[in-house]
PDB file of C-alpha atoms in Angstrom:
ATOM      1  CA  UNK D 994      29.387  13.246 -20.627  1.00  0.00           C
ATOM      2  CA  UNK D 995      28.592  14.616 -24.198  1.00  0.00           C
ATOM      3  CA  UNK D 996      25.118  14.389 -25.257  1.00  0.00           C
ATOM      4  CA  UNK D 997      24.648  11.359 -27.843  1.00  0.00           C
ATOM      5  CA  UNK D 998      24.026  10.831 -31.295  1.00  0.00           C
ATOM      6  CA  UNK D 999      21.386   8.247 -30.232  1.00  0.00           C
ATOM      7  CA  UNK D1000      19.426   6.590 -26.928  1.00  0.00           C
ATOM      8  CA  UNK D1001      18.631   3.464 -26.187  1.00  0.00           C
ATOM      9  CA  UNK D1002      15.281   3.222 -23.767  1.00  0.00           C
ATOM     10  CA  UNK D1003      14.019   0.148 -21.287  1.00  0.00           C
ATOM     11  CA  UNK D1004      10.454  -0.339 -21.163  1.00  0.00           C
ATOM     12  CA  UNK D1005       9.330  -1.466 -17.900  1.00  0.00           C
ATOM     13  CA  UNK D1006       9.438   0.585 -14.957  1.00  0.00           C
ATOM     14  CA  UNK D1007      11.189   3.021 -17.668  1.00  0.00           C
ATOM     15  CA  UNK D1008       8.710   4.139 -19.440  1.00  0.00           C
ATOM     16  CA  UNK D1009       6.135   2.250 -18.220  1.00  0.00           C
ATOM     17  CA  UNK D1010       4.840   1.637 -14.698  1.00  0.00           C
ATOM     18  CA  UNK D1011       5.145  -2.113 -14.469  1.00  0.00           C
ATOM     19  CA  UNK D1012       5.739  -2.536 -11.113  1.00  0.00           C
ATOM     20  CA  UNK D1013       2.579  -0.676  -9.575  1.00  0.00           C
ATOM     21  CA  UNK D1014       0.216  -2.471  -8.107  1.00  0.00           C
ATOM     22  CA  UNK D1015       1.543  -5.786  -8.112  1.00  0.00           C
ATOM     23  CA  UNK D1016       1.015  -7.100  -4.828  1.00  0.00           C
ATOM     24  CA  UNK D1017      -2.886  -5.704  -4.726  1.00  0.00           C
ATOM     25  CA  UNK D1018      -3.347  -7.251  -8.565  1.00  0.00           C
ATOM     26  CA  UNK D1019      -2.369 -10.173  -6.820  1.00  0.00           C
ATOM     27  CA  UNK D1020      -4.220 -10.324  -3.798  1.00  0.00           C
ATOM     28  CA  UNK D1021      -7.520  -9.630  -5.453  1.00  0.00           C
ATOM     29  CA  UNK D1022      -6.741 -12.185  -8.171  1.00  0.00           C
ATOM     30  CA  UNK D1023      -6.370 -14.937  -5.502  1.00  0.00           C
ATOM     31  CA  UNK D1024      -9.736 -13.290  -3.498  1.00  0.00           C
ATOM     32  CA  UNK D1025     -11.402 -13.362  -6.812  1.00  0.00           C
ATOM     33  CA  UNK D1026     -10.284 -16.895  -8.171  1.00  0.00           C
ATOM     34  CA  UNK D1027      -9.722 -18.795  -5.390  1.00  0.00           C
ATOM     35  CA  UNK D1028     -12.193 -17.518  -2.810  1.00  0.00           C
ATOM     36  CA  UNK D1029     -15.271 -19.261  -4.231  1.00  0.00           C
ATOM     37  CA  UNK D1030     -13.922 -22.428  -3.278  1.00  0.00           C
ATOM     38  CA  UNK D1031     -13.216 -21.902   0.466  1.00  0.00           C
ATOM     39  CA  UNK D1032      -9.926 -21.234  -0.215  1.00  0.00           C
ATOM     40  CA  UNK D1033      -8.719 -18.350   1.900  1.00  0.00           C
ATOM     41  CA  UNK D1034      -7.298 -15.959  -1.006  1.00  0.00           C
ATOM     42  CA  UNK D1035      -5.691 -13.048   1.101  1.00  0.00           C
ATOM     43  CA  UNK D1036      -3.457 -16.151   2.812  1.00  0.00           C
ATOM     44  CA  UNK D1037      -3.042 -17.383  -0.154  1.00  0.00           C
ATOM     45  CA  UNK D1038      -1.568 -14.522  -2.095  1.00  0.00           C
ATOM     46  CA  UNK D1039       0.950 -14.264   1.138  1.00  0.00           C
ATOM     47  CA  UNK D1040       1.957 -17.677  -0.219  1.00  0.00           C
ATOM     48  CA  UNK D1041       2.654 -15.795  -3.131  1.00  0.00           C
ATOM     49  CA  UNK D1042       4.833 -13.256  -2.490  1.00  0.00           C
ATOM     50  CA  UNK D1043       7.002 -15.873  -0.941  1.00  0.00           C
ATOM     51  CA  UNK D1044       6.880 -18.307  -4.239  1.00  0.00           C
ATOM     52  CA  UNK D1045       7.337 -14.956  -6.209  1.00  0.00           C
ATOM     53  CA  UNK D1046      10.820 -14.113  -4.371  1.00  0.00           C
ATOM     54  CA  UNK D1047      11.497 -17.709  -4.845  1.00  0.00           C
ATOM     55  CA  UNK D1048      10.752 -17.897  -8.389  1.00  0.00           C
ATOM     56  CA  UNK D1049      12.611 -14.867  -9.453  1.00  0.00           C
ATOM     57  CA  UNK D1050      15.879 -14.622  -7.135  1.00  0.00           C
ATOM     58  CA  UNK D1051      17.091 -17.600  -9.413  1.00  0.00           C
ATOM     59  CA  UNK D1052      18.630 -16.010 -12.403  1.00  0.00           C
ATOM     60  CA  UNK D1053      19.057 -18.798 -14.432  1.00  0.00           C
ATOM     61  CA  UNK D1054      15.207 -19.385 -13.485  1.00  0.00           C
ATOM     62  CA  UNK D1055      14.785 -15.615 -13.941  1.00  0.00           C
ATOM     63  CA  UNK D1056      16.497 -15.750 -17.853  1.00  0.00           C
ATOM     64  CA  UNK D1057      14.216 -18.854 -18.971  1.00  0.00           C
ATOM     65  CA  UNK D1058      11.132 -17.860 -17.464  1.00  0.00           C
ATOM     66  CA  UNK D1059      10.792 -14.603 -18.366  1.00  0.00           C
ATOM     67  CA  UNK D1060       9.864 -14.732 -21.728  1.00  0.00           C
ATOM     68  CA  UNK D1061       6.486 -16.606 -21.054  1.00  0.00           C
ATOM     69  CA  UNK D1062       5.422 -14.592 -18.102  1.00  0.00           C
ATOM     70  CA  UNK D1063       1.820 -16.514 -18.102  1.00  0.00           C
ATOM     71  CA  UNK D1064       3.869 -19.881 -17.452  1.00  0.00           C
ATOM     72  CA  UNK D1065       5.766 -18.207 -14.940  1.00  0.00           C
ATOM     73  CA  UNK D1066       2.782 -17.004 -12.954  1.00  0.00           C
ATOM     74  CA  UNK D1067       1.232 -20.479 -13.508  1.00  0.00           C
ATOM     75  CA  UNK D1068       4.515 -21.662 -11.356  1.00  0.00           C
ATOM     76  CA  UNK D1069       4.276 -19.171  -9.141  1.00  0.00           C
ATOM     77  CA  UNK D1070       0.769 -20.158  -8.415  1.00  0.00           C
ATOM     78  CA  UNK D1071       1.276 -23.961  -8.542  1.00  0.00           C
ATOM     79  CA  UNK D1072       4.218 -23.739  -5.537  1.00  0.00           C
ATOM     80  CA  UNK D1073       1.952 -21.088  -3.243  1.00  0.00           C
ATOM     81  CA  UNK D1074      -0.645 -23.710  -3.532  1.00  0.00           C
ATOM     82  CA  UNK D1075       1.636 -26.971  -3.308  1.00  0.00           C
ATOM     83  CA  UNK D1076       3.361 -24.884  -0.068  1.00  0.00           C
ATOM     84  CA  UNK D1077      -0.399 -24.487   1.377  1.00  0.00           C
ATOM     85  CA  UNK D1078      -1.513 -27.654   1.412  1.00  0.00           C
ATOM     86  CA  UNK D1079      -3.903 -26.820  -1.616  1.00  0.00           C
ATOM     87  CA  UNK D1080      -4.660 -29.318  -4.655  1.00  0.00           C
ATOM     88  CA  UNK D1081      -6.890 -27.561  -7.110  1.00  0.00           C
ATOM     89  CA  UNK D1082      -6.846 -28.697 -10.612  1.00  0.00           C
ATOM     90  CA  UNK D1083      -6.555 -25.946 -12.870  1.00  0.00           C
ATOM     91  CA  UNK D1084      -6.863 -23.691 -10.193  1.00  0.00           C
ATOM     92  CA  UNK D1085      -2.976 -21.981 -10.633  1.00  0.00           C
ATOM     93  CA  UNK D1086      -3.448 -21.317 -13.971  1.00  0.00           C
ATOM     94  CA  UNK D1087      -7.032 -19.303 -13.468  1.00  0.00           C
ATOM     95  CA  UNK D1088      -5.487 -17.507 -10.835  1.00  0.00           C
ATOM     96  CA  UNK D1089      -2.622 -16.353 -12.798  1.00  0.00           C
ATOM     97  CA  UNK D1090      -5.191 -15.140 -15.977  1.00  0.00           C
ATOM     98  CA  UNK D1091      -6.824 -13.177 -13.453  1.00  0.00           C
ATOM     99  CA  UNK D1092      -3.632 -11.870 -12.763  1.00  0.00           C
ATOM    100  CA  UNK D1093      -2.398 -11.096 -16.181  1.00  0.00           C
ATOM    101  CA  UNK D1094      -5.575  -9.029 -16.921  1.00  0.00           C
ATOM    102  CA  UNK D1095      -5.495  -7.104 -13.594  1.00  0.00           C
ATOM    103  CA  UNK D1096      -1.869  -6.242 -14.309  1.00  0.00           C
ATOM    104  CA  UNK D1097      -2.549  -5.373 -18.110  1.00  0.00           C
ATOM    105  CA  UNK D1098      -5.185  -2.937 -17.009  1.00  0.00           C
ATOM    106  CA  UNK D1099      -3.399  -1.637 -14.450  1.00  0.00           C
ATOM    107  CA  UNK D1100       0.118  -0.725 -16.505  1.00  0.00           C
ATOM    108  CA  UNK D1101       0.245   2.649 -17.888  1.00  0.00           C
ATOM    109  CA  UNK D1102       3.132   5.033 -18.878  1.00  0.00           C
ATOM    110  CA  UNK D1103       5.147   7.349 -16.050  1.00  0.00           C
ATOM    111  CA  UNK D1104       3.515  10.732 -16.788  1.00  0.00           C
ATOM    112  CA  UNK D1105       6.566  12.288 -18.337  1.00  0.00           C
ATOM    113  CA  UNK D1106       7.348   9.617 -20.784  1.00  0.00           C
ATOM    114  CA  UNK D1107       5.716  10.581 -23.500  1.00  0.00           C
ATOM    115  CA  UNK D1108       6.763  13.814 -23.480  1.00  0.00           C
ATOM    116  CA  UNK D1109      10.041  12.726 -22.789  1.00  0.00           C
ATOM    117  CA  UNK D1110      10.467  11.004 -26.410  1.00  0.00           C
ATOM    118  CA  UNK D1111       8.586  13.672 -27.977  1.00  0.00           C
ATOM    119  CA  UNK D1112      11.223  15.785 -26.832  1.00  0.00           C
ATOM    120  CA  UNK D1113      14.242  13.199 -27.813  1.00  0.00           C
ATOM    121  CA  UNK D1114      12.869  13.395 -30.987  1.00  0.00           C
ATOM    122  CA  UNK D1115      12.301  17.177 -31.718  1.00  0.00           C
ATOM    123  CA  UNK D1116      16.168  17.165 -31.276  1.00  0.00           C
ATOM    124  CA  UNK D1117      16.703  14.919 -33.636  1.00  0.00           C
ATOM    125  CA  UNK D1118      18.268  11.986 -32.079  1.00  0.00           C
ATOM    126  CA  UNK D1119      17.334   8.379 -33.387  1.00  0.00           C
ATOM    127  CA  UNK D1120      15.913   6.328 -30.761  1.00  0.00           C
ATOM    128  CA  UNK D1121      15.850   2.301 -29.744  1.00  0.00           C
ATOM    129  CA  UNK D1122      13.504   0.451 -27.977  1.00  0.00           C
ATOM    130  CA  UNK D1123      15.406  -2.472 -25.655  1.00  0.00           C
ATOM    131  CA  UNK D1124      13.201  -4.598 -23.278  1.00  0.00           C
ATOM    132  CA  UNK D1125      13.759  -8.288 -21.784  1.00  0.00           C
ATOM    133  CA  UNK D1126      10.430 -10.235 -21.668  1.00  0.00           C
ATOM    134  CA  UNK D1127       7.641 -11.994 -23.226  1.00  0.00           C
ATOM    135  CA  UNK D1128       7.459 -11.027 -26.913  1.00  0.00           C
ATOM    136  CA  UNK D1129       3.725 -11.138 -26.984  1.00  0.00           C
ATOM    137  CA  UNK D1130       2.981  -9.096 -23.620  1.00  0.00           C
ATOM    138  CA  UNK D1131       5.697  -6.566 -24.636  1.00  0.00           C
ATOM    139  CA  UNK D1132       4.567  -6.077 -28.272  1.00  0.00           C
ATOM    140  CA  UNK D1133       0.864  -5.554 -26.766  1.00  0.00           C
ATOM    141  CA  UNK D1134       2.156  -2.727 -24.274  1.00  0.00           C
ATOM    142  CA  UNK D1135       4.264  -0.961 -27.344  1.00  0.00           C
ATOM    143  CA  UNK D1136       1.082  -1.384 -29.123  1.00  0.00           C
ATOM    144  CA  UNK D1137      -1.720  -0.283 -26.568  1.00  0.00           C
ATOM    145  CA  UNK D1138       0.747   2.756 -25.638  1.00  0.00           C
ATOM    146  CA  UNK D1139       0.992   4.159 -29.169  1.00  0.00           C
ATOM    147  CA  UNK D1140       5.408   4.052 -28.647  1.00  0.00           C
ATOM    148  CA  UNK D1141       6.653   2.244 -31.934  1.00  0.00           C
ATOM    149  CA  UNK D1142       6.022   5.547 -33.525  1.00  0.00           C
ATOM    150  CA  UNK D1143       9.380   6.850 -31.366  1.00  0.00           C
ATOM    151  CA  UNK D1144      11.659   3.996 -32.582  1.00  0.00           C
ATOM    152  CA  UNK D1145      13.654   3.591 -35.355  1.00  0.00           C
ATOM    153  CA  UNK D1146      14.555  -0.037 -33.677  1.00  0.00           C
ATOM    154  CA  UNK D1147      12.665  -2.140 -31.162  1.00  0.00           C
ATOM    155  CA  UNK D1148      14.548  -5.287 -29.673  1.00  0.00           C
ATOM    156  CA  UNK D1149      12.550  -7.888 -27.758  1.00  0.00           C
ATOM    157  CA  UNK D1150      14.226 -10.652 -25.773  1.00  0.00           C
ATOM    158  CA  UNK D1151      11.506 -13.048 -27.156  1.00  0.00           C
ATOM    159  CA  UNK D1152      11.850 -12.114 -30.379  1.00  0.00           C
ATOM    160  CA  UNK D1153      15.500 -11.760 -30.649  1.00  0.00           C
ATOM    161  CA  UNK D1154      16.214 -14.384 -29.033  1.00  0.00           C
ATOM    162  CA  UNK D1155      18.621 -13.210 -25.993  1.00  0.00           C
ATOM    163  CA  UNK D1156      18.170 -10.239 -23.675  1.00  0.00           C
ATOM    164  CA  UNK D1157      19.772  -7.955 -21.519  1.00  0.00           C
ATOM    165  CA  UNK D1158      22.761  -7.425 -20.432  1.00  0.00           C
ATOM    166  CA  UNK D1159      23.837  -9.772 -23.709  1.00  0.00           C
ATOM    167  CA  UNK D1160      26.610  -7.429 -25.720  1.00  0.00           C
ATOM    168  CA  UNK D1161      24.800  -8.925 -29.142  1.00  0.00           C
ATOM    169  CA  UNK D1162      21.695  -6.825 -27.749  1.00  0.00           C
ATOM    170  CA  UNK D1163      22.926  -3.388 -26.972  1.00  0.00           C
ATOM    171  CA  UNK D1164      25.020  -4.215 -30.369  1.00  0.00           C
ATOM    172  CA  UNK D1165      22.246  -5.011 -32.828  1.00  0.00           C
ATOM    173  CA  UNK D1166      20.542  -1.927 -31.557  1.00  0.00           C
ATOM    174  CA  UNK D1167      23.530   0.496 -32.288  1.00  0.00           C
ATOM    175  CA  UNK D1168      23.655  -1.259 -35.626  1.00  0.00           C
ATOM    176  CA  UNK D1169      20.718  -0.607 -36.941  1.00  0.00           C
ATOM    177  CA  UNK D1170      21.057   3.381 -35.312  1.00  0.00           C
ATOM    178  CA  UNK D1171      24.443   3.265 -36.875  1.00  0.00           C
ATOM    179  CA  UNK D1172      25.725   4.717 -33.921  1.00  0.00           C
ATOM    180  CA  UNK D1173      28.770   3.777 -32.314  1.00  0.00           C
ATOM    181  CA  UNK D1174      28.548   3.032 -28.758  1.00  0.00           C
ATOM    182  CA  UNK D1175      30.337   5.922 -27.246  1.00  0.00           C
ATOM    183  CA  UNK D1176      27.984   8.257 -28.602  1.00  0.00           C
ATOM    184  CA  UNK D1177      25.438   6.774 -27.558  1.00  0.00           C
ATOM    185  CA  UNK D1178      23.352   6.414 -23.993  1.00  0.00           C
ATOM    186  CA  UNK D1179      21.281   3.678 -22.792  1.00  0.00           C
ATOM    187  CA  UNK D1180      18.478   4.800 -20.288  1.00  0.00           C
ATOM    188  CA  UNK D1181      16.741   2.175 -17.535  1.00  0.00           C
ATOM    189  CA  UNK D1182      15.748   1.412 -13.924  1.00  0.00           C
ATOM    190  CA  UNK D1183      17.973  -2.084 -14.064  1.00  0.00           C
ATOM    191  CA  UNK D1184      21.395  -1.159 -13.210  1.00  0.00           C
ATOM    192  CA  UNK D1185      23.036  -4.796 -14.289  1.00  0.00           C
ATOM    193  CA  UNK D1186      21.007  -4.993 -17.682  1.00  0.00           C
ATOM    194  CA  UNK D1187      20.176  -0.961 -18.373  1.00  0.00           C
ATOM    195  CA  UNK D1188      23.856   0.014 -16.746  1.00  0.00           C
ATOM    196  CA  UNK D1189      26.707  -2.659 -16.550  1.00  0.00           C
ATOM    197  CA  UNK D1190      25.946  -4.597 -19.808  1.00  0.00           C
ATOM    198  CA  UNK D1191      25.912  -1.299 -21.605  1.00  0.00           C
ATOM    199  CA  UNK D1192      28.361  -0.062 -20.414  1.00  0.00           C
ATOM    200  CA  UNK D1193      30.400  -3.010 -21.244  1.00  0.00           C
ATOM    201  CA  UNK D1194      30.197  -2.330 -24.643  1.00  0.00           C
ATOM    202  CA  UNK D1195      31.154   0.731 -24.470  1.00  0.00           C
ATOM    203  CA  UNK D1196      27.676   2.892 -23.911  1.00  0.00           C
ATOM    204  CA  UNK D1197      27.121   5.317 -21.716  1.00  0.00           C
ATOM    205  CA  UNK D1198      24.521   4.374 -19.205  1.00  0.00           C
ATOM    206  CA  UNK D1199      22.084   6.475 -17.644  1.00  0.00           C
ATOM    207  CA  UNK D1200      20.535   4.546 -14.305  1.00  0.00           C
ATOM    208  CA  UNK D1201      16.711   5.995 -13.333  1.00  0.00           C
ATOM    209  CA  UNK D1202      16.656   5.970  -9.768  1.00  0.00           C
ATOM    210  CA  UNK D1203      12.825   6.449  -8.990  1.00  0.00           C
ATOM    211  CA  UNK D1204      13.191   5.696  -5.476  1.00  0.00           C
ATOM    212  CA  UNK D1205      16.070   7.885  -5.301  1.00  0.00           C
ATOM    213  CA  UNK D1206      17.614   5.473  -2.834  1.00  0.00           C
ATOM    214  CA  UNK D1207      21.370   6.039  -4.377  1.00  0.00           C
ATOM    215  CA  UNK D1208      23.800   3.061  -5.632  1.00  0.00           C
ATOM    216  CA  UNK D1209      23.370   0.049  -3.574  1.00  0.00           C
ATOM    217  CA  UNK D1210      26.311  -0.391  -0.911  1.00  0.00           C
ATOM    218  CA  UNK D1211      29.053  -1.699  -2.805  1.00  0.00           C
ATOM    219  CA  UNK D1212      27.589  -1.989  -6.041  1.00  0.00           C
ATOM    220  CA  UNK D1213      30.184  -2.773  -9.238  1.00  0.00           C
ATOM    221  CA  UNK D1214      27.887  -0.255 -11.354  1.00  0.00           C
ATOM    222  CA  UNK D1215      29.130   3.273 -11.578  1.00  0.00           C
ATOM    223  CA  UNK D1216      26.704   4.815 -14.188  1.00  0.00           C
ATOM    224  CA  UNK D1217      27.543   7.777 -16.277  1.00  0.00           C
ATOM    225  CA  UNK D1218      24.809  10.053 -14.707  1.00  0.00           C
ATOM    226  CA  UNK D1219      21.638   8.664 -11.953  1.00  0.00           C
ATOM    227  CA  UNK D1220      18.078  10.777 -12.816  1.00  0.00           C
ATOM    228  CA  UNK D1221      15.235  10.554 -10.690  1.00  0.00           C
ATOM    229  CA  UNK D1222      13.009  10.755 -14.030  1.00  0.00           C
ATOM    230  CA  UNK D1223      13.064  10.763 -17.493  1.00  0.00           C
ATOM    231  CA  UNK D1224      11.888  14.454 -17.617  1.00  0.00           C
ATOM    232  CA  UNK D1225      15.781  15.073 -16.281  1.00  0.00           C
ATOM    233  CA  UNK D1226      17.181  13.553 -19.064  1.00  0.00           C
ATOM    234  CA  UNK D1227      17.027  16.387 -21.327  1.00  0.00           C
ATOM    235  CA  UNK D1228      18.138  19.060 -18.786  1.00  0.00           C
ATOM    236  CA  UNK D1229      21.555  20.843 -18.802  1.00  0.00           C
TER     237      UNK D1229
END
């Protein structure tokens, strides 16, 4: 695989740590909210994780819900306390504010990330910033993490109004890059919407394997190259 004209980045659990800590931001948000109203938060927040698998293994639910991720925790909330027997006005949506503030302090960048573009950059190579999500909550971690400064283009599900793995998206990106796709990579931790979709357009994609638990077993993805972190993604 030649190295590209231009690179295409994810955001969460790319460069950012998104999915740290979620289960304990949880579980102290329900302690926290919940608790002072005899309301047994640890069992609670086991209610949950259950809603939370629930909520998100629907994709169509998944695609519509995840650009107002303080509506979808409210959800989440509201069926953890319909399944437990619990009527508390107002109560799901307190418990997922809690939530959103634990999880917004808790969210910081991979340590090699920002080195990582620094590096992209000293070589020259234009950059584009491609997330799914909640245009508010993803402009405010591009913000609070000082990374528009890398970009020459940043596209936002919410704001451009479809996401991942959407051809229009990888598309619009390359566009405004002017880079055609097969010069071009597209780097993330998703290997439908990072991988697949790119490379349906022609892109090279580059899966990051944190876990470094390999390709699922039978998986229809075959990226162009699998790093264990973006620190590999300049080597030779």
């Amino acid at each position: 695989m030649d190295f590209p004209r231009a690179v295409l980045l994810d955001l969460d659990d790319t460069l950012l740590d998104y999915s740290g800590g979620v289960d304990v931001c949880w579980r102290e948000s329900c302690v926290k909210v919940a608790g002072p109203g005899g309301i047994d938060g640890a069992r609670l927040a086991e209610a949950v994780f259950e809603s939370r698998r629930w909520f998100w293994d629907d994709p169509e639910r998944h695609r519509r819900e995840r650009v107002d991720m303080l509506g979808a925790w409210t959800k989440i909330v509201a069926h953890a306390l319909e399944k437990s027997g619990v009527a508390a006005d107002g109560l799901a949506g307190a418990i997922a504010e809690e939530y959103a503030a634990r999880r917004r302090a808790a969210m910081c960048l991979f340590p090699e990330a920002r080195a990582c573009l620094e590096r992209l950059r000293a070589r020259g190579l234009p950059l584009g910033l491609v997330t799914n999500g909640d245009a508010r909550q993803q402009r405010d971690k591009i913000e609070r993490h000082d990374l528009a400064r890398f970009f020459e283009v940043i596209v936002i599900e919410g704001e451009f109004g479809t996401g991942k793995p959407d051809p229009r998206v990888y598309q619009h990106a390359l566009s405004a890059l002017r880079t055609p796709a097969a010069q071009a990579w597209m780097v993330g931790d998703h290997l439908e919407f990072d991988v697949g979709g790119a490379q349906r357009v022609g892109v090279h994609g580059v899966w990051l394997d944190r876990a470094g638990q390999g390709l699922p077993p039978g998986s229809s993805v075959r990226p162009a190259r699998i790093i264990g972190a973006l620190d590999a993604l300049l080597s030779e």
